[in-house]
Amino acid sequence: MNEQSKDEIIQQCKKETKIYYIDGGRFFSPKMRGINSLEVGKSKIISSPLNILIEWVYFQYTRIRSLFKRLNNWLFPRRPEIVGSIKDAYLTGSLVFPSRYPPAKPIANMPVALWARTKLFGWRKLAEGYTNESGVFKLEFDLREAVSWKNQRKLIFEVHEISRIQFNEKQPYRQFSVFHSQKFPKSDLTGMGYTLREISLGYWNYRTDTTIPRAKLNDDDGDPIQSYSQGREDAMIEQIIPIELTKLKHLEQIELDPDSISIQSIQADYPINLTQCLEKHLPGYSRSDEWFGDRMMNGMNCGTFVKDPNEEGVFIMKYFGICDYDHNDIYALPDVIIRYRLNEKGIPIPFKITTIGALNSLNRDPWQTRDFTPADGDMLWMAAKRIARMTGSLYVEVDQHFTGTHINVEQYAIAAYRNFRRSPLAILMLPHMQEVALINGGADKLIIEGFLPEATAIKASGLLKRTKDVLGMLDWKGWKPMEPISDAHHYARGEKLFMSVIDEFVDKFFTENIDEIIIHWDEVYRFSCDLIEHSVPVFLSDKSLDTMPENLRNQYKERYEYYKAQFGFDDSVKRDSLNGELKTVSRITTKQAITAKDTEDIENLKNACKYAIMQATYMHTWINENQYDELGEVLYSNGGLRFGDKESGVLVPENDLTVAPTPEIATKQLWFANFLSRTEYGFIVSNEDKDVHPDFRNALLSKKEEFLALDIDVNAIESRTNI
Ligand SMILES: [Fe+2]
């Protein structure tokens, strides 16, 4: 077969297995209660007609309730005008983030208001304003209007938050909602001033049960601090239901009649993926060296190629396995080092794979090293590539996907929501920061504590520790997109091209909004402080390598050097130390106020914003949407091959099912790969929630053809990390 027809088949298969959003669902078809009802095992799917009927009644109730709310707003509008003209009384107090140790951190620039309701339920605004930098508010109002006989007995103090940023034509606007309200009797207004004292709000607080910067997802009353947009919920539910039913069927079958099910029958029940399609049309190609190299470069893995200092033209890629994290003894997960040379098309062709770690259950030595080359024969070379795909998949999912994008973005999201309100940075950043904390909360349960410890070598405690370690190599300062190693390196060329889109968009935004950004620089200062205070320490900065056994010390050093290259971590940058910890995230500014002459501070801010947007969009989308290509065929790739009890261990052909994932793990893996790749929502181009800045969208669309030449569809790039 010539190269052209091979490329045509690959393109055809990519097209055939590309995931599209299909609208569907009928009345008596199964329903789910939302993203939070998903579980790795049997989700709370509702399939009996009675349950569906009850669900329908509940749905009607929520619809009527929201209709009633709208009617209520129409009947009793909240007019923007303030009643009364004499400001002869005031309401004061302060808003703070809860803290175990005083002084509590103030919530600055928070919109607050004082309202009365008439006996006929009308709204009367008495005062409005913002908290100052100490979190203090002082709302002056007309006392006579406040205590008027027309008003109900109690007045209402409200704290508002930005719930969404939206764009109306080109004009952005902040959509506000009530985050907190409290009532007090108007009869209490006996003097000129009345104080509500210090109000501690469960608003975008950091979790205190972990040292990783994570958001506490509920306020003090247990209400969520953020919700998915309705469109996001709907897209997920529409797509996941058929897949959920497939998983349920398999789990029931495994429980009731395990002999009736096999890996093959499980696989056949899920949609065909890219490697299966290739096998149909080009038998053997999906297991070839060329496909292996192409996927490591341009597939889900988007791996890092480091030039071999000892051999011209050789590139080295590393995937670290169990390291010294808590692990089980069921699955293999050695370190893998892959050596490549580029072929005439610029695709890396592997010629040597080194594994470090156990490959069978009989020899558990974690430092045993084996080299594999094509000269070892087909069976061993194929098995070595499969092991490389296995460690590679787990490494990509935990280090690059979950930590590099999800958790990394969450730390910027928390700091942004806590601080950006009056600054135009709320417009720039919040659309790209929303929903990430929510999906990460779901991932904790589903992936970190759910699927991965069950299906791979690393335990949940090990995964959490690993997340913290890798986060200790992720910083905005000095970060640059990956350098392509050849013309065929579409992933890296796309990363650079997308970064140029972000550069254009963010630079323009700063030019147009710099005056307002400077006026509200105090928000940037607090944003920067929050980031640093909650940042994890730099990887290895809190470990004493000297006391470690030599092998472990060398592995740590090797990881540090490789992570530096992979995550663009510049360790020559001077970072803050706080409470004896060298903080990973660099300081943006030391100043609470600046002028236009403080160009270094402004440049830092710009770079930090670009970095966070880049991670939340392109970097996340790439791995997320390619998951099904890679993990959609269980025998091709998975996160855990079992040792079995033979000396051959994992060095066996694919058809030896004694080391393959069990049927239960297989259906869960396919369910996951589908769920994560298939339920994307919130794209930059389609802008479903009208929250993407038109300049960003236009800058991306203007490079549509350039992206297409790299096989990248701009329509598939998400504006936020929410799956
Ligand atoms: Fe994701």
JSON list of C-alpha atoms and ligand atoms in Angstrom, two decimals, residues 401 406 620 624 723, ligand 1:
[
{"chain": "A", "resi": 401, "resn": "HIS", "atom": "CA", "xyz": [-4.17, 15.97, 32.27]},
{"chain": "A", "resi": 406, "resn": "HIS", "atom": "CA", "xyz": [-7.37, 20.49, 35.90]},
{"chain": "A", "resi": 620, "resn": "HIS", "atom": "CA", "xyz": [-6.69, 20.57, 28.35]},
{"chain": "A", "resi": 624, "resn": "ASN", "atom": "CA", "xyz": [-9.23, 15.30, 26.87]},
{"chain": "A", "resi": 723, "resn": "ILE", "atom": "CA", "xyz": [-14.83, 17.68, 31.84]},
{"chain": "B", "resi": 1, "resn": "FE", "atom": "FE", "xyz": [-10.41, 16.76, 31.46]}
]
